[in-house]
Coordinates of C-alpha atoms in Angstrom, one line a residue:
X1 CA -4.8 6.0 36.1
X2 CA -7.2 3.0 34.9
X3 CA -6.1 0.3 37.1
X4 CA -8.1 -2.2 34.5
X5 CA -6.2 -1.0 31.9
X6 CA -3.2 -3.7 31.1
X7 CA -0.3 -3.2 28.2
X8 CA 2.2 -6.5 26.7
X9 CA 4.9 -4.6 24.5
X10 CA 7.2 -6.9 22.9
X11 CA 9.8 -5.5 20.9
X12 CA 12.8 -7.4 18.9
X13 CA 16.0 -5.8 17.5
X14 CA 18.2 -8.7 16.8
X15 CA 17.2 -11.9 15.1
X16 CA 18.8 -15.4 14.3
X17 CA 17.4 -15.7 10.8
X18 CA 19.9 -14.0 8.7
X19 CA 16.6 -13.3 6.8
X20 CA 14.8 -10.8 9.0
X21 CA 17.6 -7.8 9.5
X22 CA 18.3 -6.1 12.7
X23 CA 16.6 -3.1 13.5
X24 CA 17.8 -0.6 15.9
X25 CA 14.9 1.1 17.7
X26 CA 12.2 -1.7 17.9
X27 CA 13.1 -2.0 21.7
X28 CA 13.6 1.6 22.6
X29 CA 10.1 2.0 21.1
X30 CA 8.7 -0.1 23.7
X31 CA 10.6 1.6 26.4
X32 CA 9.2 4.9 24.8
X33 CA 5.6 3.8 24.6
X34 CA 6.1 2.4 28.3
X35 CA 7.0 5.7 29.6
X36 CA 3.9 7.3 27.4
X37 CA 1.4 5.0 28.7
X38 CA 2.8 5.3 32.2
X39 CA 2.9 8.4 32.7
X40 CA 2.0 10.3 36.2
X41 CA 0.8 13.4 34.8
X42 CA -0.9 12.1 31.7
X43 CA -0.7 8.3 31.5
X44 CA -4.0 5.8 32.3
X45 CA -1.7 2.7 32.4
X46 CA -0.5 2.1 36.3
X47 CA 3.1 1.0 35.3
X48 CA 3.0 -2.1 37.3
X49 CA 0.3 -3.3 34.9
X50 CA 2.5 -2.9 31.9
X51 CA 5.2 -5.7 31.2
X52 CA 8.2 -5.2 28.7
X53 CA 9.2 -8.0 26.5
X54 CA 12.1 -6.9 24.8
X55 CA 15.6 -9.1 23.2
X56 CA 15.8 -12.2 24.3
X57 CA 12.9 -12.3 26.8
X58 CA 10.7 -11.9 24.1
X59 CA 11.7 -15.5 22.1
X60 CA 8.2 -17.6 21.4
X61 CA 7.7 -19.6 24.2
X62 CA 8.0 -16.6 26.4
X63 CA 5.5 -14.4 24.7
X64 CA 3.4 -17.2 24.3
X65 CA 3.5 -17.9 28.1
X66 CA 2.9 -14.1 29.1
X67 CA 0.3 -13.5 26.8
X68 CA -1.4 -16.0 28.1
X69 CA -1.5 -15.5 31.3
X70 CA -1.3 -11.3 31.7
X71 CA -4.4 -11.3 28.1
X72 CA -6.5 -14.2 29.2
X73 CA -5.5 -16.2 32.8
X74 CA -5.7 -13.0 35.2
X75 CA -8.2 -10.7 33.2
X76 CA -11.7 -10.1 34.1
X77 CA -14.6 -8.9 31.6
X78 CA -13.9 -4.9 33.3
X79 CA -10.3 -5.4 31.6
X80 CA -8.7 -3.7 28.7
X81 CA -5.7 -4.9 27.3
X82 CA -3.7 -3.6 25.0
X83 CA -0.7 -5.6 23.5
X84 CA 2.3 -3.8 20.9
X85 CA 4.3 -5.3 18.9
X86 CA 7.7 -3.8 17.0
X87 CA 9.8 -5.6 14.8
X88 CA 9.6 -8.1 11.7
X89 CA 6.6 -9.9 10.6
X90 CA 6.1 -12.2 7.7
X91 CA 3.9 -14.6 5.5
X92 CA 4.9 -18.3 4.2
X93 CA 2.6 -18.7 1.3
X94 CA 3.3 -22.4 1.5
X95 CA 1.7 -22.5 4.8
X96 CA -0.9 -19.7 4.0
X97 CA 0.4 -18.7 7.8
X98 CA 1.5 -14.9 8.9
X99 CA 3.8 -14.8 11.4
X100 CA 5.3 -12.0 14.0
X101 CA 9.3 -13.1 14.0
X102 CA 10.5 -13.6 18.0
X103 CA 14.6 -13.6 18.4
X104 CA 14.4 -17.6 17.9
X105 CA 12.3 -17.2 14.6
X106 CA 13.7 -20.1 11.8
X107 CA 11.4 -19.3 8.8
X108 CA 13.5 -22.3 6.9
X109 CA 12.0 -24.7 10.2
X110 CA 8.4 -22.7 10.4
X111 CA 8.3 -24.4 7.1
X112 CA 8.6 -27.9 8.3
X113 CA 6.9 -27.5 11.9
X114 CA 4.6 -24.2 11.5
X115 CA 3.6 -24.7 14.9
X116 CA 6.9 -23.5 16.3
X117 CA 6.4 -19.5 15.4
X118 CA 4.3 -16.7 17.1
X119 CA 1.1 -17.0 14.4
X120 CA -1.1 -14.9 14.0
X121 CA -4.0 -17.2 14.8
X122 CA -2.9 -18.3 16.8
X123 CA -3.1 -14.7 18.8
X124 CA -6.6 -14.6 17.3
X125 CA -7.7 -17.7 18.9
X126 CA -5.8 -17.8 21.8
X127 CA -5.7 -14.9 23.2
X128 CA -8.5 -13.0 21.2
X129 CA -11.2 -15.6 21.3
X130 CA -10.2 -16.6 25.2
X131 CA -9.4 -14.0 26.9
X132 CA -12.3 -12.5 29.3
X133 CA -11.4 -8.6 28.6
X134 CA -13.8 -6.0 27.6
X135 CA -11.6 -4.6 25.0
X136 CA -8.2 -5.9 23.1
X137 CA -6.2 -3.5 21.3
X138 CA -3.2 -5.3 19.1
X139 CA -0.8 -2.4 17.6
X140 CA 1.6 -4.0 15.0
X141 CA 4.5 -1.8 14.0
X142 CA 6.1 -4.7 11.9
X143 CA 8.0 -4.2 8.6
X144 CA 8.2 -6.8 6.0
X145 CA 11.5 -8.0 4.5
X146 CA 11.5 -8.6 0.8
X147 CA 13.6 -11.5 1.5
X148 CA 11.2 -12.6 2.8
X149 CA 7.6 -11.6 1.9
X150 CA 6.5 -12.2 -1.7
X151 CA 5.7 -9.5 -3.3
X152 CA 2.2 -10.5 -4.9
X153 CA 1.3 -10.9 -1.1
X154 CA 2.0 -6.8 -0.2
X155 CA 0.6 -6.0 -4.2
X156 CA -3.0 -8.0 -3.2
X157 CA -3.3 -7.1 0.4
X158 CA -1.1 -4.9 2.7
X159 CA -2.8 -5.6 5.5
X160 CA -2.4 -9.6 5.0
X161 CA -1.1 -9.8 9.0
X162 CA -4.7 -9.5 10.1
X163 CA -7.8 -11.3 9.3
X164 CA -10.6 -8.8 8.8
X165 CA -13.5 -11.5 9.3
X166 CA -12.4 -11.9 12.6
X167 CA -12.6 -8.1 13.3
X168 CA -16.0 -7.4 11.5
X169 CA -17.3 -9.1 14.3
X170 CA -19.0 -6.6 17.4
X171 CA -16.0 -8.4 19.8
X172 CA -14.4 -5.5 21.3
X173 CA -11.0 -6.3 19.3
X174 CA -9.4 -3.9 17.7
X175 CA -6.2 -3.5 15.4
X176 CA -4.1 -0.9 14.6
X177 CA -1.8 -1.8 11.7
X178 CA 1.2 -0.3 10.2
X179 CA 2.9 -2.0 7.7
X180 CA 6.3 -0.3 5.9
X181 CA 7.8 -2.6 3.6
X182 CA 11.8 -3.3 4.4
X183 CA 13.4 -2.0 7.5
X184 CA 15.2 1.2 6.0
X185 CA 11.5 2.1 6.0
X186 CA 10.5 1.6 9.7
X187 CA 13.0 3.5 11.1
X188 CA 14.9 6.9 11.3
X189 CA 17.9 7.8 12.9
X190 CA 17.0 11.4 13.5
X191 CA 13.9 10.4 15.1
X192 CA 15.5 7.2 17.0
X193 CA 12.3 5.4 16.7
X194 CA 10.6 3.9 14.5
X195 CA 9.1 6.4 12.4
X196 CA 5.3 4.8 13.0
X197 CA 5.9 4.6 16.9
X198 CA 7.5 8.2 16.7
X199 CA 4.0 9.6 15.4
X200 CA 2.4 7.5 17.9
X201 CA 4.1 8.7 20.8
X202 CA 3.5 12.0 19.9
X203 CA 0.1 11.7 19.2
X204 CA -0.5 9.9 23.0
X205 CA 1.6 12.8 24.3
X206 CA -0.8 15.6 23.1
X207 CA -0.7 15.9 19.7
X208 CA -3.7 13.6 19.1
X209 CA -6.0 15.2 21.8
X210 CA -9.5 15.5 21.0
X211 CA -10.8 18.9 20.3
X212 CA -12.2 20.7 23.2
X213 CA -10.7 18.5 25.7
X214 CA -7.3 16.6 26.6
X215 CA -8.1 13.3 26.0
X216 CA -6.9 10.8 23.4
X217 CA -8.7 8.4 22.4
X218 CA -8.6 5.6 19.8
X219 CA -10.2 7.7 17.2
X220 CA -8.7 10.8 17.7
X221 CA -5.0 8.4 17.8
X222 CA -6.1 7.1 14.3
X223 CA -7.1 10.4 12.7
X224 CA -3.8 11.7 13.8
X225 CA -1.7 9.5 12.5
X226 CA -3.1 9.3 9.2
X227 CA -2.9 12.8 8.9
X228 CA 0.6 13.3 10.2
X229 CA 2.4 10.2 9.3
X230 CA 5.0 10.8 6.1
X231 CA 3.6 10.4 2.6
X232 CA 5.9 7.9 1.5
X233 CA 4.8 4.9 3.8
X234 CA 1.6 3.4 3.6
X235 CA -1.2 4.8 5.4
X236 CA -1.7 2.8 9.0
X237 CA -5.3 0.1 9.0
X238 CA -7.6 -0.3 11.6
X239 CA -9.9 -3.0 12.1
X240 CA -12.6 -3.8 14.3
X241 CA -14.9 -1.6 16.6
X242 CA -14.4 -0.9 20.6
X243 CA -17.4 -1.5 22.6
X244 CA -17.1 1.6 24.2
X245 CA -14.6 4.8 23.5
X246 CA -11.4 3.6 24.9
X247 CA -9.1 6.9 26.8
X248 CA -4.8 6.2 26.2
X249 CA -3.6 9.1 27.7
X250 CA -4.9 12.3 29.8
X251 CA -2.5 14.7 28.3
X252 CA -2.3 18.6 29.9
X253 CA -4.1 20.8 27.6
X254 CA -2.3 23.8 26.5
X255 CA -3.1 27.4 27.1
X256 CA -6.2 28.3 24.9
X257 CA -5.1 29.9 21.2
X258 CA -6.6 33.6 21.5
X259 CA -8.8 33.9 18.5
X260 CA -7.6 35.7 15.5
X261 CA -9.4 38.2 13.8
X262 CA -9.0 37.7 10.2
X263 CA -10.0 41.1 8.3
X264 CA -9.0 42.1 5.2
X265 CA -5.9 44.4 5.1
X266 CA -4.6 46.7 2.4
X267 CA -6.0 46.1 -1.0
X268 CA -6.8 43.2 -3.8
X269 CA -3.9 43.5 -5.1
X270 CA -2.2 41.0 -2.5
X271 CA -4.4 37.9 -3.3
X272 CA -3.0 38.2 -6.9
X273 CA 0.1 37.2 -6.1
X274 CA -1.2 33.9 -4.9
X275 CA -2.2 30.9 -7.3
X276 CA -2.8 27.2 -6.8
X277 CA -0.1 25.4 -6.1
X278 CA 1.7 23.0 -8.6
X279 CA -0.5 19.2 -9.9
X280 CA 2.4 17.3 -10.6
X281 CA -0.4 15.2 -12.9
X282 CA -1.4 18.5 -14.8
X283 CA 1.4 18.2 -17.1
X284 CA 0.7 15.2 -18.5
X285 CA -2.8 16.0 -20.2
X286 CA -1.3 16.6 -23.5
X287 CA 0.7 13.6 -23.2
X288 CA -2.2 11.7 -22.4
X289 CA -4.0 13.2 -25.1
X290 CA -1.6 12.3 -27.5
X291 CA -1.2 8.7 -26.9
X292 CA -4.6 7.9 -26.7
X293 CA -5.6 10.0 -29.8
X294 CA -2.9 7.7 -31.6
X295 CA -4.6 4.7 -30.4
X296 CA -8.0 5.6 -30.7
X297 CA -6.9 5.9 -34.9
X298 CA -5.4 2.3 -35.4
X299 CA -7.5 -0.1 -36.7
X300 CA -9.0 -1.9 -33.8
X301 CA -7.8 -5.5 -35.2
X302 CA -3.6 -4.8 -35.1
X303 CA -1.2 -6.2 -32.8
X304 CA -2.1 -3.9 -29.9
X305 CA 0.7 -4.1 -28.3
X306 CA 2.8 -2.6 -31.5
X307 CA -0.3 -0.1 -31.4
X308 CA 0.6 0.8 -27.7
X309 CA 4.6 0.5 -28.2
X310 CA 4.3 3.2 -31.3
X311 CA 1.7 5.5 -29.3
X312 CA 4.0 5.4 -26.2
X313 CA 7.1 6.5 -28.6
X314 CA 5.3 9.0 -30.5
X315 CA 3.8 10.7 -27.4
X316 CA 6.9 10.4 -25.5
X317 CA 9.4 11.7 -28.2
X318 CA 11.2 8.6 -27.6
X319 CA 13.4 6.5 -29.9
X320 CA 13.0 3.0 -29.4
X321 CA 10.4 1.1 -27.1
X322 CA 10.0 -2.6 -26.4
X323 CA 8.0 -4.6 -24.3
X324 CA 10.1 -7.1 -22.2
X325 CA 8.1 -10.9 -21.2
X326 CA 9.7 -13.3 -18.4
X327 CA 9.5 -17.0 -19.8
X328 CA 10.4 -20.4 -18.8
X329 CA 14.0 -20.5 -16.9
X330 CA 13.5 -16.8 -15.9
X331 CA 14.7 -15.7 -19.4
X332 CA 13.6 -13.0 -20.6
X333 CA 12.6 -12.0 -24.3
X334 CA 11.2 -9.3 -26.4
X335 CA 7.7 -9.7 -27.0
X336 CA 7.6 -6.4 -29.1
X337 CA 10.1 -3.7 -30.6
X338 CA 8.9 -0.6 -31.8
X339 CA 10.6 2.7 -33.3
X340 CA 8.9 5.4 -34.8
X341 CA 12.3 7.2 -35.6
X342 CA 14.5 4.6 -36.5
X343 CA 15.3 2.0 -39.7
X344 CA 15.5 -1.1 -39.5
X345 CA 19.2 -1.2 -39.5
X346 CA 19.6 1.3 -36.7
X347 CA 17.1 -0.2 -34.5
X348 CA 19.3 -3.0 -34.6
X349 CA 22.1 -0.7 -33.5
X350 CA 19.8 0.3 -30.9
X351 CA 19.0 -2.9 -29.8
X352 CA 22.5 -4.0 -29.1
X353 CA 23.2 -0.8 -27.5
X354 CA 20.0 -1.1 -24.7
X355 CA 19.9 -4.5 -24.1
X356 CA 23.1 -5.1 -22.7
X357 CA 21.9 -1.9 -20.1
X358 CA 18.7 -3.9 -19.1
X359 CA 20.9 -6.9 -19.0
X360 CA 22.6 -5.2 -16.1
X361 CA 19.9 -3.7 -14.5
X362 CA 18.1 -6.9 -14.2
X363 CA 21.0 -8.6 -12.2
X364 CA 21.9 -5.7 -10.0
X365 CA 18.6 -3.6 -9.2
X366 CA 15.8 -4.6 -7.4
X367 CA 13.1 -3.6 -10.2
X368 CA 9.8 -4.8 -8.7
X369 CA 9.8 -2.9 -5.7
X370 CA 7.9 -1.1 -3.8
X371 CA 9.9 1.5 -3.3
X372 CA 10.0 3.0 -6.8
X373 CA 7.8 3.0 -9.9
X374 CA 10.7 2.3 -12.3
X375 CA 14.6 3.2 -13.1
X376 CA 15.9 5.7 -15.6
X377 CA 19.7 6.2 -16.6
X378 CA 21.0 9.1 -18.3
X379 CA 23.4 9.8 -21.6
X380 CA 26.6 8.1 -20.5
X381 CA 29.7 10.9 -20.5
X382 CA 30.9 9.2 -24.1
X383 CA 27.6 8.2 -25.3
X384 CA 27.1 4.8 -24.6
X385 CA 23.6 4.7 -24.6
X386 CA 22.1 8.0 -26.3
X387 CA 19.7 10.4 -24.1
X388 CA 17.3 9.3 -21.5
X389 CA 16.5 5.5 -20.5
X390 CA 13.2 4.5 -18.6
X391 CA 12.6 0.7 -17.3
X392 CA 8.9 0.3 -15.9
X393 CA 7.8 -2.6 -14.1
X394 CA 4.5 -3.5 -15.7
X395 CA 3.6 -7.0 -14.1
X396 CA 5.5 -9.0 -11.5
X397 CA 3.5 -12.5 -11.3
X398 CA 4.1 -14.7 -13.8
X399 CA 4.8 -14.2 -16.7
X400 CA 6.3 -10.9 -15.8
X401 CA 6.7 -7.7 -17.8
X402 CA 8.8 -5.0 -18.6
X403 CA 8.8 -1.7 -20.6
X404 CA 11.5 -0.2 -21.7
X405 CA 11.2 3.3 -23.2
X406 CA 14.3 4.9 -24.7
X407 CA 16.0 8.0 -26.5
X408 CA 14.0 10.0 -24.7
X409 CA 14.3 13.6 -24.6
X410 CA 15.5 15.7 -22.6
X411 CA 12.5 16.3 -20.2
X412 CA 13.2 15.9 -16.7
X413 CA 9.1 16.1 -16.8
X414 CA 8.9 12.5 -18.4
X415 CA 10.9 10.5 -15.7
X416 CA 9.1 10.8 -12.9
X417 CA 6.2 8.5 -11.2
X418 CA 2.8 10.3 -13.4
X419 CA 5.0 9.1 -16.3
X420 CA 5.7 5.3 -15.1
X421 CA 2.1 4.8 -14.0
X422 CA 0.3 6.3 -16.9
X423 CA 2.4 3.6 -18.9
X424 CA 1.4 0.9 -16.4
X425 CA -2.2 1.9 -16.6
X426 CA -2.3 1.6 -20.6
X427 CA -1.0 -2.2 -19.9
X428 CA -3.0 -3.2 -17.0
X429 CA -6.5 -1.7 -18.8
X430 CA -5.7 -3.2 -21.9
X431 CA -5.0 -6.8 -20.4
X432 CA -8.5 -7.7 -20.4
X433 CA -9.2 -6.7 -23.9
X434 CA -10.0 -8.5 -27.1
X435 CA -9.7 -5.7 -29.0
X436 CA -8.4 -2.3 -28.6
X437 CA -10.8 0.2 -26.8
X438 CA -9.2 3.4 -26.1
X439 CA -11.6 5.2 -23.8
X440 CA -11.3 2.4 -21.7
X441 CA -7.5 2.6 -21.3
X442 CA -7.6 6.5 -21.0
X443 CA -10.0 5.6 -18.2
X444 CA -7.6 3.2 -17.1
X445 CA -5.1 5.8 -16.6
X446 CA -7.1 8.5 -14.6
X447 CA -8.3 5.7 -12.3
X448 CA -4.9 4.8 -11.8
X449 CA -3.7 8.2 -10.9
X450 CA -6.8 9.3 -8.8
X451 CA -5.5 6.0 -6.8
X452 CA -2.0 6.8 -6.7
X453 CA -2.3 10.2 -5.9
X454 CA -5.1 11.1 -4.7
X455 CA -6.5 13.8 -6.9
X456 CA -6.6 15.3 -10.2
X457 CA -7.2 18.3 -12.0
X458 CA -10.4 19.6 -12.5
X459 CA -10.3 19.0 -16.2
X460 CA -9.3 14.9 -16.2
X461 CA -12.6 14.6 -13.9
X462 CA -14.9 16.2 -16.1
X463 CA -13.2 14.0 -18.9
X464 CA -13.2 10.8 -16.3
X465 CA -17.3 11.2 -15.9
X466 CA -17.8 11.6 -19.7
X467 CA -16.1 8.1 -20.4
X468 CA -18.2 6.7 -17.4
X469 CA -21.4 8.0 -19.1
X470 CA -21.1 6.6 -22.3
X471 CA -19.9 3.5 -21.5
X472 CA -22.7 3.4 -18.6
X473 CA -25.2 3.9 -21.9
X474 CA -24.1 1.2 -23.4
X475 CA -24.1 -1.5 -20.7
X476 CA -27.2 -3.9 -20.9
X477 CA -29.0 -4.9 -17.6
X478 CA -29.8 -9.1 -17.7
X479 CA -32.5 -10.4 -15.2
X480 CA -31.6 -13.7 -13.7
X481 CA -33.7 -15.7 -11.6
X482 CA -32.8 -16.7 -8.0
X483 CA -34.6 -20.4 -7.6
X484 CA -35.2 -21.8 -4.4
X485 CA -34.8 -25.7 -4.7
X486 CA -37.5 -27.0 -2.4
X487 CA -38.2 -30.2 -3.0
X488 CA -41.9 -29.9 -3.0
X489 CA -42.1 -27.0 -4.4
X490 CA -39.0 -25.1 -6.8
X491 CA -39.8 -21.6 -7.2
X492 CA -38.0 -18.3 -8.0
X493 CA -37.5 -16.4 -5.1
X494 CA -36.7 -13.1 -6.8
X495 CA -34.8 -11.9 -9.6
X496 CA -31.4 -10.2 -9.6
X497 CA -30.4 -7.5 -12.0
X498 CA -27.0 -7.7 -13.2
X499 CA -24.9 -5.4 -15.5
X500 CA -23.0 -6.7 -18.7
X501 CA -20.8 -5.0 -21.2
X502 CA -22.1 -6.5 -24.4
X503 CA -19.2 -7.4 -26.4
X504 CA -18.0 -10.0 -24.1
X505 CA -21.3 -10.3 -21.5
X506 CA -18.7 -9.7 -18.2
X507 CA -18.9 -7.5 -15.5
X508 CA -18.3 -4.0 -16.4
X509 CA -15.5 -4.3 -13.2
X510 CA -14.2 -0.9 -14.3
X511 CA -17.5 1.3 -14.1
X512 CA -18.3 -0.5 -10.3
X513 CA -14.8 0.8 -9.5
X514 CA -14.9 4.4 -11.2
X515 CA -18.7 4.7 -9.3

């Protein structure tokens, strides 16, 4: 045991605010982590040196009180303290103010009197800034209601709770931040915990050991986790640097793994019947292929949005397409229709035939989430709506958008996430154009996928670095003077070289981000 080593964990179920739901393992995670910390045979915290702030105990005033005095009144500068926190947390945009939510939290009166919630500066300054220990360590397991939390906040910064300035700084404070948006994604009843704290616990119990010894650290914790935790919540952040390697638990090493001798057996034969395993992005090339080979032909001067609508259809099989804009009163109208199958007369059909179904899904779906990429419906048992229908969430701040793709085929292939964000890269690459360029959408849409999943096959790299070349060549470097205004004597002090695409003179944004 470390008897300078000091935990807080504060953990909230239950909460006034009819805003911020109940969750039902917050507590027992404490209690877990408690026991994980504690622990005779592996532990480093004495457990009279951790205190458990849980329910009620843990309203503002409280936390407030016994952060300050167990983080900054009784620590010395030999100390490391380590302080969790499970439960809700949340941002007031108003107040430009992030907040961990006690039992007591009123967001409505935060609103009026901000001073009156658990900030998080005011854990920064208080009890970061202040306190004499060697080493903080904050751990925020807090999920983010979207009654709450705006959702441009999560889409421009998941990690909004923490201010990274701060933790730039050589301080010996470090955070550990995981951030799953809406409760039904913190927790899991097979696990009863929540599912972050689940993987931490097991990675303090052994699973995160470093190699060659029995000791987890906070490096070894962090590169467990983010190999381990689920792929469908966000990957956990860290911030700042530890003066020193910091030790959590001691855990028993297991009995060394004999060594395996891996010879080769029998004959070739058996590695034929292996192959790579499946891209779900592989599919797609001749789709992308198609719709930018129909874009690449239209004149550059035409209504590119009809040019995308009709490119979408034509490589999509689909019916009908139209692109869906959010104006004043939150009314939505069509700011394009397109069909490349249909007359006039039956796109009219059409028309009164999907709208009604968007009508519907607007008022009863959450569309902008971050749970999904989009809705699709499929052919109604009498034919309501014919074939396949799929509603994409294009852009949520104002003035929002919506595509709506439908009679399409029936191609379980298409209605998946590769499909959705291919379409939402075509928009988002083309919103800062003039003109139609299509190597810079198609670039648009294997930088968006590399981001969303991670990889791509072989072939859309080798295509990805040609459209970075030639649009590299054609870049022109400007030299621009950096003056120093003395008021003897002005002079330049040296010259900066900046890059500018030449049609418009801006920042080539796209090329810095595909380097």
């Amino acid at each position: 045991m470390n008897p300078n080593a000091h935990a807080i964990l504060i953990g909230i179920d239950h909460y006034a605010d009819p805003k911020l739901p109940s969750l039902h393992y917050a507590e027992k995670d404490c209690r877990d982590l408690k026991t994980a910390l504690s622990a005779p045979e592996s532990g480093t915290f004495p457990e009279e040196n951790i205190t458990l702030l849980t329910g009620a105990e843990a309203n503002c005033q409280n936390v407030r009180e016994r952060l300050t005095a167990l983080a900054v009144t009784k620590r010395s500068p030999e100390d490391t303290v380590l302080i969790y926190f499970a439960g809700h947390g949340f941002y007031i945009p108003a107040l430009d103010q992030a907040y961990l939510a006690t039992p007591d939290a009123d967001i409505l009166q935060l609103q009026k009197d901000p001073s009156r919630g658990l900030r998080m500066d005011w854990l920064r300054d208080e009890i970061g800034h202040r306190s004499p220990a060697r080493s903080i360590i904050l751990i925020l397991d807090a999920c983010y209601s979207s009654a709450v939390m705006p959702g441009s906040v999560l889409e421009t910064n998941r990690y909004f709770m923490i201010d990274e300035r701060y933790y730039r700084a050589p301080n010996g404070r470090t955070a550990i931040v995981a951030c799953p948006v809406e409760a039904k994604l913190r927790e899991d009843r097979r696990l009863e915990n929540g599912i972050f704290t689940h993987y931490l616990l097991k990675g303090l119990r052994g699973g995160a050991a470093e190699p060659g010894g029995a000791e987890v650290s906070i490096d070894s914790l962090m590169a467990y986790l983010r190999l381990h935790l689920p792929g469908f919540l966000p990957p956990p952040g860290r911030f700042g640097n530890e003066f020193e390697r910091i030790v959590l638990t001691r855990p028993r090493s297991a009995a060394p793994t004999p060594p395996l001798s891996l010879e080769a057996v029998g004959d070739a034969g058996v590695a034929a019947s292996f192959r790579p395993l499946d891209n779900p992005v592989a599919p797609f090339e001749p789709f992308i292929d198609h719709l930018i080979h129909h874009i690449s032909s239209a004149d550059a001067e035409a209504d590119y949005e009809k040019v995308l609508l009709e490119g979408i259809c034509r490589a999509s099989q689909a019916q009908f397409a139209l692109l869906l804009r959010r104006g004043e009163g939150q009314r939505w109208a069509a700011r394009a229709i397109n069909s490349s199958a249909l007359g006039q007369a039956s796109l009219s059909a059409y028309s009164e035939k999907i709208l009604p179904l968007v009508a519907t899904v607007l008022q009863q779906h959450e569309l902008f989430s971050t749970a999904h990429t989009g809705l699709c419906s499929t052919p109604a048992p009498e034919g309501a709506h014919p074939l396949h229908t799929a509603i994409i969430p294009l852009r949520r701040e104002d003035p929002g958008e919506i595509l709506v793709v439908a009679g399409l085929p029936e191609h379980p292939a298409l209605l998946n996430d590769v499909y959705a964000e291919i379409l939402k890269a075509v928009y988002v690459s083309s919103y800062d154009l003039s003109t139609l360029n299509a190597e810079i959408i198609e670039a648009g849409i294997y930088d968006r996928l590399r981001r969303q999943f991670g990889f791509l096959p072989l072939s859309m790299y080798e295509r990805r670095f040609e459209l970075f070349t030639r649009r590299l060549q054609q870049m022109a470097i400007y030299f621009q003077p950096i003056v120093f205004l003395d008021e003897e004597k002005p002079h330049i002090t040296r010259w900066e070289a900046l890059a500018r695409d030449p049609e418009n003179l801006r920042s080539p944004k796209d090329l810095f981000y595909a380097a």
